[in-house]
mmCIF file with all atom_site columns, C-alpha atoms in Angstrom:
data_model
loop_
_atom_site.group_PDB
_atom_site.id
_atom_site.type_symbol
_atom_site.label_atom_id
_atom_site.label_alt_id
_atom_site.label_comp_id
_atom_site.label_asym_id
_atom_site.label_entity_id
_atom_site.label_seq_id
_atom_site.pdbx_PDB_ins_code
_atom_site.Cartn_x
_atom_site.Cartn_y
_atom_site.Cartn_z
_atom_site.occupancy
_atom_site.B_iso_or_equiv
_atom_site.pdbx_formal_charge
_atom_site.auth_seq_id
_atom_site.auth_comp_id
_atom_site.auth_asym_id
_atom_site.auth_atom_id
_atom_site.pdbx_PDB_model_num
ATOM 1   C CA . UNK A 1 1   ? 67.965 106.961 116.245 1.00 62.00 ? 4   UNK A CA 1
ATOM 2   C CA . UNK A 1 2   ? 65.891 105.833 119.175 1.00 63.00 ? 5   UNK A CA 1
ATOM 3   C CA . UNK A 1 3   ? 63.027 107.988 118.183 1.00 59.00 ? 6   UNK A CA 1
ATOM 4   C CA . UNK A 1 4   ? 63.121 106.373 114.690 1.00 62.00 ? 7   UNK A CA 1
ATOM 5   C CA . UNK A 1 5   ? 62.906 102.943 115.929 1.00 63.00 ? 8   UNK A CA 1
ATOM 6   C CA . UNK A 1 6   ? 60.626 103.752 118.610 1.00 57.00 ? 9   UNK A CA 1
ATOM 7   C CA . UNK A 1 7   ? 57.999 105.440 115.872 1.00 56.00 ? 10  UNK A CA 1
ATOM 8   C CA . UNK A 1 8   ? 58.633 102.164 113.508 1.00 61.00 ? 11  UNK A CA 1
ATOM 9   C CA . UNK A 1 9   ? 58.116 99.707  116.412 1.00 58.00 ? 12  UNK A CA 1
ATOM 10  C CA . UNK A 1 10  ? 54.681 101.338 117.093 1.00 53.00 ? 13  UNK A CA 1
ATOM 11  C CA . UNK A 1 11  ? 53.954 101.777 113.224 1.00 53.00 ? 14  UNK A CA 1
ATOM 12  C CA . UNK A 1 12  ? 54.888 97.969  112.686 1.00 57.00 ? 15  UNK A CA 1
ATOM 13  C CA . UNK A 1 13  ? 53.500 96.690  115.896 1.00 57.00 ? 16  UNK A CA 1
ATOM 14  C CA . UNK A 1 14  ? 52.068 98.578  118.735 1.00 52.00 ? 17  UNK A CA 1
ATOM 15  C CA . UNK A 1 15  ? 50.738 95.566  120.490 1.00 54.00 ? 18  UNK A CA 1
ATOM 16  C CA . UNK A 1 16  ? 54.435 94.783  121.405 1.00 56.00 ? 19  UNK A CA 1
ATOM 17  C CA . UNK A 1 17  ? 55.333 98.462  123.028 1.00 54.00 ? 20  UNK A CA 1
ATOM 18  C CA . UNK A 1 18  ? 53.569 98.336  126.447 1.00 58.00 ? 21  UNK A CA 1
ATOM 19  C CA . UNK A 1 19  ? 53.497 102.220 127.246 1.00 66.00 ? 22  UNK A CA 1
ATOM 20  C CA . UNK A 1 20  ? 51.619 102.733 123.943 1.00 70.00 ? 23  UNK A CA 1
ATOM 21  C CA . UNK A 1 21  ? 49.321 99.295  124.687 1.00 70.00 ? 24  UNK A CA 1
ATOM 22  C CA . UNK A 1 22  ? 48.967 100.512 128.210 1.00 72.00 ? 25  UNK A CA 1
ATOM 23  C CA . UNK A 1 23  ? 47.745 104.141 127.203 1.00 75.00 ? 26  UNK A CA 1
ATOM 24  C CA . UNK A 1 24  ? 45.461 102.711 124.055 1.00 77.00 ? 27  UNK A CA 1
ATOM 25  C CA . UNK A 1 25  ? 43.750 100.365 127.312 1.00 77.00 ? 28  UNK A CA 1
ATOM 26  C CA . UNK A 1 26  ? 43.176 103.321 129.866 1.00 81.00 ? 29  UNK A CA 1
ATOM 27  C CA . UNK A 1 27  ? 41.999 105.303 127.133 1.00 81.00 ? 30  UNK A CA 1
ATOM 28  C CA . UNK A 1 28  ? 39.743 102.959 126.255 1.00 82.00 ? 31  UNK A CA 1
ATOM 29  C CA . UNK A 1 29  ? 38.344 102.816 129.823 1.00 84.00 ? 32  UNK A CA 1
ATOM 30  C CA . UNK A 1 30  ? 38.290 106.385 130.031 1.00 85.00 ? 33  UNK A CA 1
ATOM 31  C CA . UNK A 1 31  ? 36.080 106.485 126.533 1.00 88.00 ? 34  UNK A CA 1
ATOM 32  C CA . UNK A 1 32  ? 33.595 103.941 128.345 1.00 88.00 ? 35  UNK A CA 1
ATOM 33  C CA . UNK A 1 33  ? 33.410 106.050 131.449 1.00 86.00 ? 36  UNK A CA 1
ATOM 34  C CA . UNK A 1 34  ? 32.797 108.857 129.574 1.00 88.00 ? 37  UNK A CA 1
ATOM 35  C CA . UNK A 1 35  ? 29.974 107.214 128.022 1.00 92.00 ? 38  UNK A CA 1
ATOM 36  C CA . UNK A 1 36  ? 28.282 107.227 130.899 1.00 92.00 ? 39  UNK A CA 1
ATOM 37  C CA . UNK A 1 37  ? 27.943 110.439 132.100 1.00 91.00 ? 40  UNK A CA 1
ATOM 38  C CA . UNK A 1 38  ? 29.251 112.247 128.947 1.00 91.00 ? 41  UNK A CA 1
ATOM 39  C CA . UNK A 1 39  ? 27.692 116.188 129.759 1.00 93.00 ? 42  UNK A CA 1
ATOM 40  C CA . UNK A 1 40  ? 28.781 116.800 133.279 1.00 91.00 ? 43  UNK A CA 1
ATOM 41  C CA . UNK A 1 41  ? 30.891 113.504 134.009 1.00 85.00 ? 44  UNK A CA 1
ATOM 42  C CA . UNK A 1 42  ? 31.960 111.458 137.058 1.00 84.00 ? 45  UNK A CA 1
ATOM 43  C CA . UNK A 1 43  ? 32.883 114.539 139.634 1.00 83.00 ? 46  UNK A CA 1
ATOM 44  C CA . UNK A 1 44  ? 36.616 114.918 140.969 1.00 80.00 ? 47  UNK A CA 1
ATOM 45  C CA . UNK A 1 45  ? 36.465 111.536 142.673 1.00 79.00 ? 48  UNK A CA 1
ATOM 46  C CA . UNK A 1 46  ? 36.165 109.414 139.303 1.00 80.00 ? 49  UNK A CA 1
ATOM 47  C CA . UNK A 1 47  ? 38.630 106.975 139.056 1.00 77.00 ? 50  UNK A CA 1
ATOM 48  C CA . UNK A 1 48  ? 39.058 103.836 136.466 1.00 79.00 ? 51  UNK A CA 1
ATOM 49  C CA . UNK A 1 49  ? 40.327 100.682 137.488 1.00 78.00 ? 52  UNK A CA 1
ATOM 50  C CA . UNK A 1 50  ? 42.763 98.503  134.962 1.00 75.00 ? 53  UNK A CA 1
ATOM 51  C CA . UNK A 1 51  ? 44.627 95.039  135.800 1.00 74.00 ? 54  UNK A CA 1
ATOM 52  C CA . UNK A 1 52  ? 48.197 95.659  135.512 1.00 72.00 ? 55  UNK A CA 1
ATOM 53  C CA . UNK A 1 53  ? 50.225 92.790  134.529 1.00 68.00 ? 56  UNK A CA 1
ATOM 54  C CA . UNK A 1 54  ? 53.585 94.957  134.556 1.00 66.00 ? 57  UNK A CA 1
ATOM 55  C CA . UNK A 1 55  ? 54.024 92.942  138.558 1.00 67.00 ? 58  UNK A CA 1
ATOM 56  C CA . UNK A 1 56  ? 55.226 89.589  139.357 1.00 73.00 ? 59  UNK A CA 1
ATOM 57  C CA . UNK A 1 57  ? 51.526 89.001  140.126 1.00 75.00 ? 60  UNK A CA 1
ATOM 58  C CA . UNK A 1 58  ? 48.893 90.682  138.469 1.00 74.00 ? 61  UNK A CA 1
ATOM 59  C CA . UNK A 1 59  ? 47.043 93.323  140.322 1.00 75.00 ? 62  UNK A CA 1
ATOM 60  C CA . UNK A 1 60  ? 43.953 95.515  139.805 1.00 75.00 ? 63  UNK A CA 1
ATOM 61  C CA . UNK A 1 61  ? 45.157 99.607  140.241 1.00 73.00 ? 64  UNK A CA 1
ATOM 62  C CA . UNK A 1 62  ? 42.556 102.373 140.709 1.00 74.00 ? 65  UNK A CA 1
ATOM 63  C CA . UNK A 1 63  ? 43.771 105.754 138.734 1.00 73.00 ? 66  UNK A CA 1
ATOM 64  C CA . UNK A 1 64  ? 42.231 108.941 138.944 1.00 71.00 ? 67  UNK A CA 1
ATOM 65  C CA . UNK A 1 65  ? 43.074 109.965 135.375 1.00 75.00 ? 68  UNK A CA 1
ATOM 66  C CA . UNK A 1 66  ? 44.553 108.939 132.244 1.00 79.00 ? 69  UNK A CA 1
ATOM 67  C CA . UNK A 1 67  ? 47.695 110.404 130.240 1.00 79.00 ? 70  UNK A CA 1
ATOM 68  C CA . UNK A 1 68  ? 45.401 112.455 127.862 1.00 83.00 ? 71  UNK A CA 1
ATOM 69  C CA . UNK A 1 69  ? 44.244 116.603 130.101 1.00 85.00 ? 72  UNK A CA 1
ATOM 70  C CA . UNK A 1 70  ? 41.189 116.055 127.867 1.00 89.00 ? 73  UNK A CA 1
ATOM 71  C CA . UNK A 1 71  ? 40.112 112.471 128.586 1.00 87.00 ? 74  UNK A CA 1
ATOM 72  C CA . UNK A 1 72  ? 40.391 113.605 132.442 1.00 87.00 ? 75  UNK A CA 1
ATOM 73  C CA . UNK A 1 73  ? 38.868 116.015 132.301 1.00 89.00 ? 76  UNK A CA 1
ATOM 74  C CA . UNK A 1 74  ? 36.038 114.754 130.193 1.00 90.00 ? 77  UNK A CA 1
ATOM 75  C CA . UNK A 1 75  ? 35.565 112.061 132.909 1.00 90.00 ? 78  UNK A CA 1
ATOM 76  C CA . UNK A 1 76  ? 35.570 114.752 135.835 1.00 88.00 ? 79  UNK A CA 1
ATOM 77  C CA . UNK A 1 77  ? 33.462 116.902 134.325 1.00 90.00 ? 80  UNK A CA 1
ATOM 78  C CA . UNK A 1 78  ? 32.133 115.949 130.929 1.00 93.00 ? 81  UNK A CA 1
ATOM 79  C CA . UNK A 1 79  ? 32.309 118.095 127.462 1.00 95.00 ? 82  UNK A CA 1
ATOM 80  C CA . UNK A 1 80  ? 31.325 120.949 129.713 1.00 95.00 ? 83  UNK A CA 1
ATOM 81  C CA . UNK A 1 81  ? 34.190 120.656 131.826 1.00 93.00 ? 84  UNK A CA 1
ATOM 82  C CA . UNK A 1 82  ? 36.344 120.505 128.522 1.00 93.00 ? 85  UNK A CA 1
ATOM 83  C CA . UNK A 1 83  ? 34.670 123.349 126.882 1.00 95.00 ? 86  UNK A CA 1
ATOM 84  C CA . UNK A 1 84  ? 35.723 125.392 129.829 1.00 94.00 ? 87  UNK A CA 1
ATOM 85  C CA . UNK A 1 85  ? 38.585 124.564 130.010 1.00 90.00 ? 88  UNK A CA 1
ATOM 86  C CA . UNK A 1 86  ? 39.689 125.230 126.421 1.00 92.00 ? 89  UNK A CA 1
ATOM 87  C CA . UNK A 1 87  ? 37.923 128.717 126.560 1.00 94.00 ? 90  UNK A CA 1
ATOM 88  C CA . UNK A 1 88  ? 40.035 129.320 129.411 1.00 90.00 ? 91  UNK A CA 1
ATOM 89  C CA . UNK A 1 89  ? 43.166 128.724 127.360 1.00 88.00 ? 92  UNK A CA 1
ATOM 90  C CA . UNK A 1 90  ? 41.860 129.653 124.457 1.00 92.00 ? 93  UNK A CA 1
ATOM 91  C CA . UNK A 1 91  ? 40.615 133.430 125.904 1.00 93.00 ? 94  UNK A CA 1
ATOM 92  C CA . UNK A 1 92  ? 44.078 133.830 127.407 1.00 92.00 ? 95  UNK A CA 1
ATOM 93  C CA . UNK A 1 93  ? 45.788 133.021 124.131 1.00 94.00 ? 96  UNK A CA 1
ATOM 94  C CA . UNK A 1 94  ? 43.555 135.580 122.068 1.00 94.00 ? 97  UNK A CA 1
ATOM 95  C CA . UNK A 1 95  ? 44.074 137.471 125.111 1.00 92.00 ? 98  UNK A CA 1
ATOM 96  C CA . UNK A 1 96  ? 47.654 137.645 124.414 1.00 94.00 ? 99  UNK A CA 1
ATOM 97  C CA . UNK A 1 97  ? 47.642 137.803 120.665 1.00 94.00 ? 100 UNK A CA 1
ATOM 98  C CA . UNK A 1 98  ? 45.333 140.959 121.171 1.00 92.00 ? 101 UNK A CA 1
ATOM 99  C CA . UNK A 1 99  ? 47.577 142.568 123.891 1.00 92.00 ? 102 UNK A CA 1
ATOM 100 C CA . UNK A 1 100 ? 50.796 141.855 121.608 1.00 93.00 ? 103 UNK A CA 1
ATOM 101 C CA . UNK A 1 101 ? 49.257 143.444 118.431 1.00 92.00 ? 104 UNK A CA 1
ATOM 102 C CA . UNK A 1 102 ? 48.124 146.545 120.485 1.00 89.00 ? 105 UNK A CA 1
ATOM 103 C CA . UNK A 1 103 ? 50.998 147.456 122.987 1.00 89.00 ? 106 UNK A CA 1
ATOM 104 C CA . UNK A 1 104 ? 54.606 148.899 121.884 1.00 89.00 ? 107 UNK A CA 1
ATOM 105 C CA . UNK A 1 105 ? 56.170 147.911 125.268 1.00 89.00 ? 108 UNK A CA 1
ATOM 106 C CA . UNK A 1 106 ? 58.400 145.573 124.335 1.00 93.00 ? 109 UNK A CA 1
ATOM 107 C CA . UNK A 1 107 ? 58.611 143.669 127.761 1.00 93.00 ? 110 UNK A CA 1
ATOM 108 C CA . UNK A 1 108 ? 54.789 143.072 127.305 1.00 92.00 ? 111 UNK A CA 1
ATOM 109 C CA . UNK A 1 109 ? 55.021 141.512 123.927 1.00 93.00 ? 112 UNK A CA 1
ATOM 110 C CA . UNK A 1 110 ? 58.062 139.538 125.362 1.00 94.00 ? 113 UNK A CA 1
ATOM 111 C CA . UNK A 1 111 ? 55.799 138.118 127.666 1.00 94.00 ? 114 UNK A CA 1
ATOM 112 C CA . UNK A 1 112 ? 52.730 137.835 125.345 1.00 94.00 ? 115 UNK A CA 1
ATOM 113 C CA . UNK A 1 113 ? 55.096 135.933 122.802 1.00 95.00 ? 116 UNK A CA 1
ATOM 114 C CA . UNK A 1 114 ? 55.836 133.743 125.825 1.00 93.00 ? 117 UNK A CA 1
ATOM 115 C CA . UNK A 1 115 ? 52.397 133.017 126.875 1.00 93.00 ? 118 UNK A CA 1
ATOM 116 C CA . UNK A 1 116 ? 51.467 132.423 123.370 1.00 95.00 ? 119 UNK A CA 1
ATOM 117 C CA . UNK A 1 117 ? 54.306 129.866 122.063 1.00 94.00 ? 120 UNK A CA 1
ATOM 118 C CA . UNK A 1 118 ? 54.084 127.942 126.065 1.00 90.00 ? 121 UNK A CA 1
ATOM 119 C CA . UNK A 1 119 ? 50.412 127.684 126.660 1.00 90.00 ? 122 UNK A CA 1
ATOM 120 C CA . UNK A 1 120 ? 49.929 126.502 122.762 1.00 91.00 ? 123 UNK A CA 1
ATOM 121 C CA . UNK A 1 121 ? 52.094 123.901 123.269 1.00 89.00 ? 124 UNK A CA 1
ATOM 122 C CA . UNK A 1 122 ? 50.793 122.918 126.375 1.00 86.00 ? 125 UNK A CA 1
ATOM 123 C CA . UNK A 1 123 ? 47.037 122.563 124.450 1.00 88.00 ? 126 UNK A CA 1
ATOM 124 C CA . UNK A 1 124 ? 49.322 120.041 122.199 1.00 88.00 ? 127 UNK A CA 1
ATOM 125 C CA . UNK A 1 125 ? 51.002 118.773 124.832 1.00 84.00 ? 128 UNK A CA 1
ATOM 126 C CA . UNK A 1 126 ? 47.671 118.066 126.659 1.00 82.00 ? 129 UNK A CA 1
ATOM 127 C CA . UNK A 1 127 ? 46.444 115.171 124.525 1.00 82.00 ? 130 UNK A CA 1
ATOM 128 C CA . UNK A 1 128 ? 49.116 112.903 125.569 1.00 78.00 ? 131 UNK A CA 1
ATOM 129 C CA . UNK A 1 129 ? 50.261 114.175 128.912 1.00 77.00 ? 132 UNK A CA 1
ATOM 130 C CA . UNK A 1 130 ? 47.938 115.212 131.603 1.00 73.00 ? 133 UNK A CA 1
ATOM 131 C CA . UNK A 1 131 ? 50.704 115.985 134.490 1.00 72.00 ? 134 UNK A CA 1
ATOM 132 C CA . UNK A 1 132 ? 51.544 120.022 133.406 1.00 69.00 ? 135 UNK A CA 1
ATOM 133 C CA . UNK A 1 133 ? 47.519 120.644 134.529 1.00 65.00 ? 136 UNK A CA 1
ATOM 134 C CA . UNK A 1 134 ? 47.348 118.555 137.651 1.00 65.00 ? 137 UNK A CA 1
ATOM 135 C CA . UNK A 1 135 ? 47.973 119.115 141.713 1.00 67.00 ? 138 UNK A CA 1
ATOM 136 C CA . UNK A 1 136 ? 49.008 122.195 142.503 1.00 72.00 ? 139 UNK A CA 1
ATOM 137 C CA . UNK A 1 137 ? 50.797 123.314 139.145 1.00 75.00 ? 140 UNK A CA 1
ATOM 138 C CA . UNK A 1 138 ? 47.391 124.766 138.094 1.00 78.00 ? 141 UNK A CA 1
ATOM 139 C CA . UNK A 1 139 ? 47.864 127.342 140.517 1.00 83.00 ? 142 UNK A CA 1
ATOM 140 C CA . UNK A 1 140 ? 51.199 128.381 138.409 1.00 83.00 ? 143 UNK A CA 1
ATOM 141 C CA . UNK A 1 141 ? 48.501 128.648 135.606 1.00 83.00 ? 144 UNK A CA 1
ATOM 142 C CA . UNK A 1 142 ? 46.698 130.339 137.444 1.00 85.00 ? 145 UNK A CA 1
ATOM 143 C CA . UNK A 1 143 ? 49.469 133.132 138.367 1.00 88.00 ? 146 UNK A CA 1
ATOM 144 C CA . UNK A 1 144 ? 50.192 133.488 134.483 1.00 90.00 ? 147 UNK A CA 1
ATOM 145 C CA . UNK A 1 145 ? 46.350 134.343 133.452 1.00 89.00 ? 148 UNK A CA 1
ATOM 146 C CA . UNK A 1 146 ? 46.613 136.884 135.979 1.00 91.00 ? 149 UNK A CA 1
ATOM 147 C CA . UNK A 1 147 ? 49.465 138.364 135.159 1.00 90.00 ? 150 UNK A CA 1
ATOM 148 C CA . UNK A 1 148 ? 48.415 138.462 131.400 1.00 91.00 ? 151 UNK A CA 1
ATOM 149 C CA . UNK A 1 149 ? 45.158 139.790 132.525 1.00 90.00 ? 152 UNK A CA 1
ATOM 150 C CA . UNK A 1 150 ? 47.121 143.009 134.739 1.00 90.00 ? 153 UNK A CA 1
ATOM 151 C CA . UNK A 1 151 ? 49.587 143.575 131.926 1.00 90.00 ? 154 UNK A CA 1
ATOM 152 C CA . UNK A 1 152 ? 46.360 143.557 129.765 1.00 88.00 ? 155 UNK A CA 1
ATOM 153 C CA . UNK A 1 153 ? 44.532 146.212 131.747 1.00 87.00 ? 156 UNK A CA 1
ATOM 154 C CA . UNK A 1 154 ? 47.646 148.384 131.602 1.00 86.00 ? 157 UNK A CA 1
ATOM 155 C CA . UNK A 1 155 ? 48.616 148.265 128.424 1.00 82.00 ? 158 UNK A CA 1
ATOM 156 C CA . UNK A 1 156 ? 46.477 147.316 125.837 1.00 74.00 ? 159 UNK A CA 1
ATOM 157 C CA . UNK A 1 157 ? 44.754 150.982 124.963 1.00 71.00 ? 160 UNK A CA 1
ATOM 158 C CA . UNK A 1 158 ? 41.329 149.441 123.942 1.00 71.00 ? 161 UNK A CA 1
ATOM 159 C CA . UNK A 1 159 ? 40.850 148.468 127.606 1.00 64.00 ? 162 UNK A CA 1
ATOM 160 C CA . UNK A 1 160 ? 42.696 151.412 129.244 1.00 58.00 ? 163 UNK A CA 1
ATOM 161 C CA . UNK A 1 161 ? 39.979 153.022 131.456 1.00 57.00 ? 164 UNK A CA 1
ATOM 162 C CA . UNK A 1 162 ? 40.510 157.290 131.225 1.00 53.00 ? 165 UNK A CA 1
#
């Protein structure tokens, strides 16, 4: 029930929900900063600065990122930056797929099922939600590519070396 009405709020008027206004404005100042260096972006110390009138007074607030893994990164580091990034996923998910059609150990296609159904999410989950790829979670990212590529290595008998 408070899905439905939150959807039909936003469908009848979005101006009035402030979390939707307030993401449709920063992503509006990340588009325009993007503008500007749109091939390589700003570098890691890009930030955007908004007024927020959520305070008793209103104040301007400097943010190093937006709720949208794409839009950050596209500000950091441009459509190059995002290319990379989504052939990183995107290797590691064929990656998977590959090493789940090939291997008959059914503890490695438990994990490849895994990788595949989380990290495709997460590519969904990325346009509105940038915190699963910040800080140091990345490095749990990290630790998962590497264990897919070791499991890969072992297993999958087109890569097997003899």
């Amino acid at each position: 029930d408070v899905a439905v009405r939150r959807v039909t709020r936003v469908a009848d008027n979005y101006e009035q929900d402030h979390s939707i206004a307030g993401r449709l404005i920063l992503y509006g100042r990340a588009f325009e900063e993007i503008r500007k260096r749109p091939l390589l972006g700003g570098g890691h110390g890009m930030s955007i600065q908004v007024l927020a009138t959520d305070t008793d007074s209103p104040t301007l607030v400097t943010l190093g990122g937006v709720d949208s893994v794409y839009l950050t990164i596209a500000m950091r580091m441009g459509v190059v930056g995002v290319g990379v990034f989504l052939w990183v996923f995107c290797a590691g998910l064929w990656r998977a797929y590959q090493l789940f059609l090939n291997t008959k150990e059914e503890r490695v296609r438990l994990f490849c099922m895994v990788f595949i159904t989380i990290y495709a999410a997460l590519l969904v989950f990325g346009i509105g939600d940038a915190t699963l790829f910040v800080n140091r979670l990345i490095f749990i990212h990290a630790t998962f590519l590497g264990i897919l590529a070791k499991l890969d290595m072992e297993y999958n008998p087109i890569r097997q070396v003899t």
